[in-house]
Short mmCIF file of N, CA and C in Angstrom, two decimals:
data_model
loop_
_atom_site.label_atom_id
_atom_site.label_comp_id
_atom_site.label_asym_id
_atom_site.label_seq_id
_atom_site.Cartn_x
_atom_site.Cartn_y
_atom_site.Cartn_z
N MET A 1393 77.75 107.51 11.08
CA MET A 1393 76.95 107.58 12.76
C MET A 1393 77.04 105.29 12.82
N GLY A 1394 77.51 105.84 13.88
CA GLY A 1394 77.86 104.14 14.38
C GLY A 1394 77.14 103.45 15.71
N ARG A 1395 77.37 102.37 15.50
CA ARG A 1395 76.28 101.36 16.59
C ARG A 1395 76.81 101.70 17.55
N ARG A 1396 76.00 101.26 18.69
CA ARG A 1396 75.43 101.83 20.12
C ARG A 1396 76.82 100.35 20.75
N LYS A 1397 77.94 100.51 21.16
CA LYS A 1397 78.77 99.12 21.83
C LYS A 1397 77.51 98.29 22.89
N THR A 1398 77.72 97.18 22.91
CA THR A 1398 76.61 95.92 23.67
C THR A 1398 78.09 95.98 25.09
N ARG A 1399 77.62 95.28 25.86
CA ARG A 1399 78.66 95.49 27.02
C ARG A 1399 78.51 93.68 27.04
N LYS A 1400 79.38 93.20 27.51
CA LYS A 1400 79.84 91.92 26.86
C LYS A 1400 79.50 90.87 28.01
N ILE A 1401 78.72 90.06 27.71
CA ILE A 1401 77.89 89.76 29.65
C ILE A 1401 78.54 88.81 30.10
N VAL A 1402 79.24 88.67 31.05
CA VAL A 1402 79.85 87.84 31.92
C VAL A 1402 79.46 86.81 32.70
N VAL A 1403 79.47 85.44 32.12
CA VAL A 1403 79.29 84.33 33.07
C VAL A 1403 79.77 83.59 33.14
N ARG A 1404 78.95 83.74 35.07
CA ARG A 1404 79.94 82.81 36.55
C ARG A 1404 79.55 81.53 36.18
N PRO A 1405 80.38 80.86 35.98
CA PRO A 1405 80.21 78.95 36.58
C PRO A 1405 79.42 78.81 37.92
N LYS A 1406 78.25 78.18 37.94
CA LYS A 1406 77.37 77.82 38.52
C LYS A 1406 78.55 76.70 40.01
N PRO A 1407 77.78 77.29 41.17
CA PRO A 1407 79.06 76.61 42.36
C PRO A 1407 78.26 75.27 42.28
N LYS A 1408 79.39 73.80 42.33
CA LYS A 1408 79.23 72.42 42.03
C LYS A 1408 78.69 72.42 43.79
N VAL A 1409 77.79 71.19 43.91
CA VAL A 1409 77.88 70.51 45.01
C VAL A 1409 78.81 69.63 44.98
N PRO A 1410 79.24 69.54 46.30
CA PRO A 1410 80.33 68.84 46.67
C PRO A 1410 80.14 67.04 46.57
N THR A 1411 80.44 66.41 46.04
CA THR A 1411 80.83 65.13 46.59
C THR A 1411 81.88 63.84 47.45
N VAL A 1412 82.40 65.05 48.07
CA VAL A 1412 82.88 64.45 49.39
C VAL A 1412 83.06 65.80 50.69
N PHE A 1413 82.80 65.10 51.78
CA PHE A 1413 82.38 66.12 52.77
C PHE A 1413 83.19 65.35 53.90
N ASN A 1414 83.02 66.51 54.83
CA ASN A 1414 84.11 66.39 56.07
C ASN A 1414 83.24 65.15 56.78
N CYS A 1415 83.98 64.73 57.72
CA CYS A 1415 83.60 63.72 58.99
C CYS A 1415 83.18 63.96 60.68
N PRO A 1416 82.47 64.34 60.57
CA PRO A 1416 81.95 64.76 62.44
C PRO A 1416 82.86 64.37 63.31
N ALA A 1417 83.17 62.83 63.21
CA ALA A 1417 84.02 62.14 64.08
C ALA A 1417 85.27 62.46 63.74
N CYS A 1418 85.72 62.35 63.36
CA CYS A 1418 87.58 62.20 63.18
C CYS A 1418 88.16 63.86 62.39
N GLY A 1419 86.98 64.58 61.75
CA GLY A 1419 87.57 65.55 61.12
C GLY A 1419 88.10 65.72 59.38
N LYS A 1420 88.01 64.71 58.97
CA LYS A 1420 88.53 64.39 57.79
C LYS A 1420 87.83 63.96 56.58
N LYS A 1421 88.35 64.87 55.25
CA LYS A 1421 87.35 64.80 53.95
C LYS A 1421 87.48 63.45 53.53
N ALA A 1422 86.79 62.23 54.26
CA ALA A 1422 86.56 61.43 53.58
C ALA A 1422 85.01 60.83 53.35
N VAL A 1423 84.15 61.10 53.82
CA VAL A 1423 82.92 60.77 53.72
C VAL A 1423 82.21 60.67 52.59
N ARG A 1424 81.87 59.91 52.04
CA ARG A 1424 81.77 59.47 50.41
C ARG A 1424 79.67 59.30 50.72
N VAL A 1425 79.06 59.42 49.85
CA VAL A 1425 77.91 58.97 49.27
C VAL A 1425 77.16 58.26 48.25
N VAL A 1426 76.47 57.00 48.51
CA VAL A 1426 76.19 56.71 47.92
C VAL A 1426 74.64 56.88 47.38
N ILE A 1427 73.87 56.85 46.79
CA ILE A 1427 72.69 56.89 46.43
C ILE A 1427 72.12 55.59 45.96
N SER A 1428 71.43 54.59 46.17
CA SER A 1428 70.91 53.97 45.35
C SER A 1428 69.50 54.12 44.40
N LYS A 1429 69.27 54.42 43.95
CA LYS A 1429 68.07 54.88 43.21
C LYS A 1429 67.08 53.50 43.24
N THR A 1430 67.90 52.12 42.60
CA THR A 1430 67.37 50.95 42.26
C THR A 1430 66.47 50.79 43.73
N GLU A 1431 67.26 50.33 44.74
CA GLU A 1431 67.06 50.20 46.19
C GLU A 1431 66.58 51.19 47.09
N LYS A 1432 66.34 52.40 46.35
CA LYS A 1432 65.85 53.40 47.03
C LYS A 1432 66.31 53.62 48.49
N THR A 1433 67.78 53.81 48.70
CA THR A 1433 68.45 54.10 50.11
C THR A 1433 70.04 54.58 49.95
N ALA A 1434 70.30 55.57 50.75
CA ALA A 1434 71.43 56.37 50.60
C ALA A 1434 72.06 55.76 51.93
N THR A 1435 73.62 55.48 51.40
CA THR A 1435 74.37 54.86 52.17
C THR A 1435 75.56 56.07 52.31
N VAL A 1436 76.18 56.57 53.47
CA VAL A 1436 76.84 57.62 53.73
C VAL A 1436 78.16 56.97 54.43
N LYS A 1437 79.08 56.97 54.24
CA LYS A 1437 79.97 55.67 54.59
C LYS A 1437 81.59 57.25 54.81
N CYS A 1438 82.94 57.23 56.02
CA CYS A 1438 83.46 57.49 56.59
C CYS A 1438 84.76 56.48 56.30
N GLY A 1439 85.81 56.99 55.09
CA GLY A 1439 86.75 55.77 54.54
C GLY A 1439 87.47 56.17 55.72
N SER A 1440 87.64 56.95 56.41
CA SER A 1440 89.00 57.33 57.47
C SER A 1440 88.40 56.45 58.83
N CYS A 1441 87.29 56.55 59.41
CA CYS A 1441 86.90 55.72 61.14
C CYS A 1441 85.91 54.49 60.77
N LYS A 1442 85.51 54.26 59.25
CA LYS A 1442 84.47 53.22 59.07
C LYS A 1442 82.99 53.48 59.89
N MET A 1443 82.43 55.20 59.55
CA MET A 1443 81.23 55.12 60.68
C MET A 1443 80.15 54.93 59.12
N GLU A 1444 79.17 54.34 59.05
CA GLU A 1444 78.22 54.19 58.09
C GLU A 1444 76.88 54.32 58.61
N LEU A 1445 76.53 54.82 57.61
CA LEU A 1445 74.99 54.76 57.71
C LEU A 1445 74.47 54.64 56.44
N THR A 1446 73.25 53.68 56.53
CA THR A 1446 72.22 53.72 55.28
C THR A 1446 70.76 54.06 55.84
N ILE A 1447 70.45 55.15 54.90
CA ILE A 1447 68.98 55.52 55.22
C ILE A 1447 68.24 55.47 53.54
N PRO A 1448 67.06 55.30 54.09
CA PRO A 1448 65.90 55.13 52.94
C PRO A 1448 65.76 56.59 52.20
N SER A 1449 65.94 56.31 50.78
CA SER A 1449 65.65 57.74 50.12
C SER A 1449 64.79 57.71 49.35
N HIS A 1450 64.62 58.62 48.25
CA HIS A 1450 63.18 59.15 47.83
C HIS A 1450 64.11 59.57 45.96
N ALA A 1451 62.98 59.93 45.83
CA ALA A 1451 64.02 60.52 43.96
C ALA A 1451 64.19 61.62 44.19
N LEU A 1452 63.84 62.96 44.76
CA LEU A 1452 64.59 64.05 44.70
C LEU A 1452 65.64 64.24 45.73
N MET A 1453 66.21 63.27 46.61
CA MET A 1453 66.98 63.15 47.32
C MET A 1453 68.69 63.52 46.64
N GLU A 1454 69.13 64.26 47.25
CA GLU A 1454 70.53 64.63 46.45
C GLU A 1454 71.97 64.07 47.86
N PRO A 1455 73.04 64.37 47.54
CA PRO A 1455 74.00 63.71 48.74
C PRO A 1455 73.72 64.79 49.69
N VAL A 1456 73.52 66.25 49.77
CA VAL A 1456 73.73 67.22 50.36
C VAL A 1456 72.84 66.49 51.90
N ASP A 1457 71.62 66.32 51.28
CA ASP A 1457 70.93 65.61 52.23
C ASP A 1457 71.15 64.40 53.46
N ALA A 1458 71.62 64.01 52.31
CA ALA A 1458 71.61 62.32 53.27
C ALA A 1458 73.25 63.05 54.12
N TYR A 1459 74.00 63.38 53.50
CA TYR A 1459 75.28 63.93 54.71
C TYR A 1459 74.61 64.71 55.82
N GLY A 1460 73.36 65.67 55.36
CA GLY A 1460 72.97 66.05 56.98
C GLY A 1460 71.90 65.44 57.64
N VAL A 1461 71.62 64.15 57.08
CA VAL A 1461 71.05 63.27 58.06
C VAL A 1461 71.94 62.38 58.51
N PHE A 1462 73.06 62.21 58.28
CA PHE A 1462 74.38 61.66 58.73
C PHE A 1462 74.51 62.52 59.70
N VAL A 1463 75.16 63.78 59.85
CA VAL A 1463 75.91 64.61 60.91
C VAL A 1463 74.85 64.53 61.68
N ASP A 1464 73.37 64.60 61.67
CA ASP A 1464 72.53 64.75 62.35
C ASP A 1464 72.25 63.86 63.43
N ALA A 1465 72.49 62.21 62.81
CA ALA A 1465 72.78 61.15 63.58
C ALA A 1465 73.61 60.54 64.11
N PHE A 1466 74.71 61.49 63.96
CA PHE A 1466 75.78 61.03 64.97
C PHE A 1466 75.82 62.35 65.53
N LYS A 1467 74.89 63.95 65.59
CA LYS A 1467 75.43 64.22 66.92
C LYS A 1467 74.09 63.74 68.08
N LYS A 1468 73.18 63.43 67.70
CA LYS A 1468 72.20 62.41 68.33
C LYS A 1468 72.78 61.02 69.03
N ALA A 1469 74.31 60.86 68.45
CA ALA A 1469 74.53 59.42 68.93
C ALA A 1469 74.06 58.36 68.42
N GLU A 1470 73.23 58.39 67.95
CA GLU A 1470 72.60 57.04 67.35
C GLU A 1470 73.56 56.22 66.00
N ILE A 1471 74.58 57.04 65.70
CA ILE A 1471 76.03 56.39 64.98
C ILE A 1471 77.29 56.52 65.84
N LYS A 1472 78.04 55.51 65.80
CA LYS A 1472 79.38 56.17 66.51
C LYS A 1472 80.54 55.37 66.00
N PRO A 1473 81.90 55.98 65.28
CA PRO A 1473 83.25 55.58 64.98
C PRO A 1473 83.39 54.23 65.28
N GLU A 1474 84.20 53.22 64.56
CA GLU A 1474 84.38 52.12 64.55
C GLU A 1474 86.05 51.99 65.06
N ILE A 1475 86.75 53.56 64.82
CA ILE A 1475 87.98 53.34 65.09
C ILE A 1475 88.12 54.63 65.92
N SER A 1476 88.74 54.87 66.82
CA SER A 1476 88.80 55.54 68.37
C SER A 1476 89.35 56.86 67.84
N THR A 1477 88.98 58.17 67.83
CA THR A 1477 88.87 59.30 67.36
C THR A 1477 90.43 59.80 67.94
N GLU A 1478 90.26 59.46 69.79
CA GLU A 1478 91.73 60.25 69.89
C GLU A 1478 92.85 59.40 69.57
N GLU A 1479 94.25 60.50 69.85
CA GLU A 1479 95.55 60.07 69.43
C GLU A 1479 95.74 60.17 71.11
#
């Protein structure tokens, strides 16, 4: 009598949180988020159109959260790109 064969457990990799995001103004993948824990601020900046937003952050804030605030501020027209997006 043999031992019952056990099924191999498939380990799926966990999805990673992105670090570079799409810019809502120029559409390029050039938005970076820098969270400063000491200054308690988050800076969201597009490397292409130079649009930037600095917001207060808290201990649980992730880069995705700061990017969401950035997109909301852009849609409310609180921030504007420095370089014209019309070509």
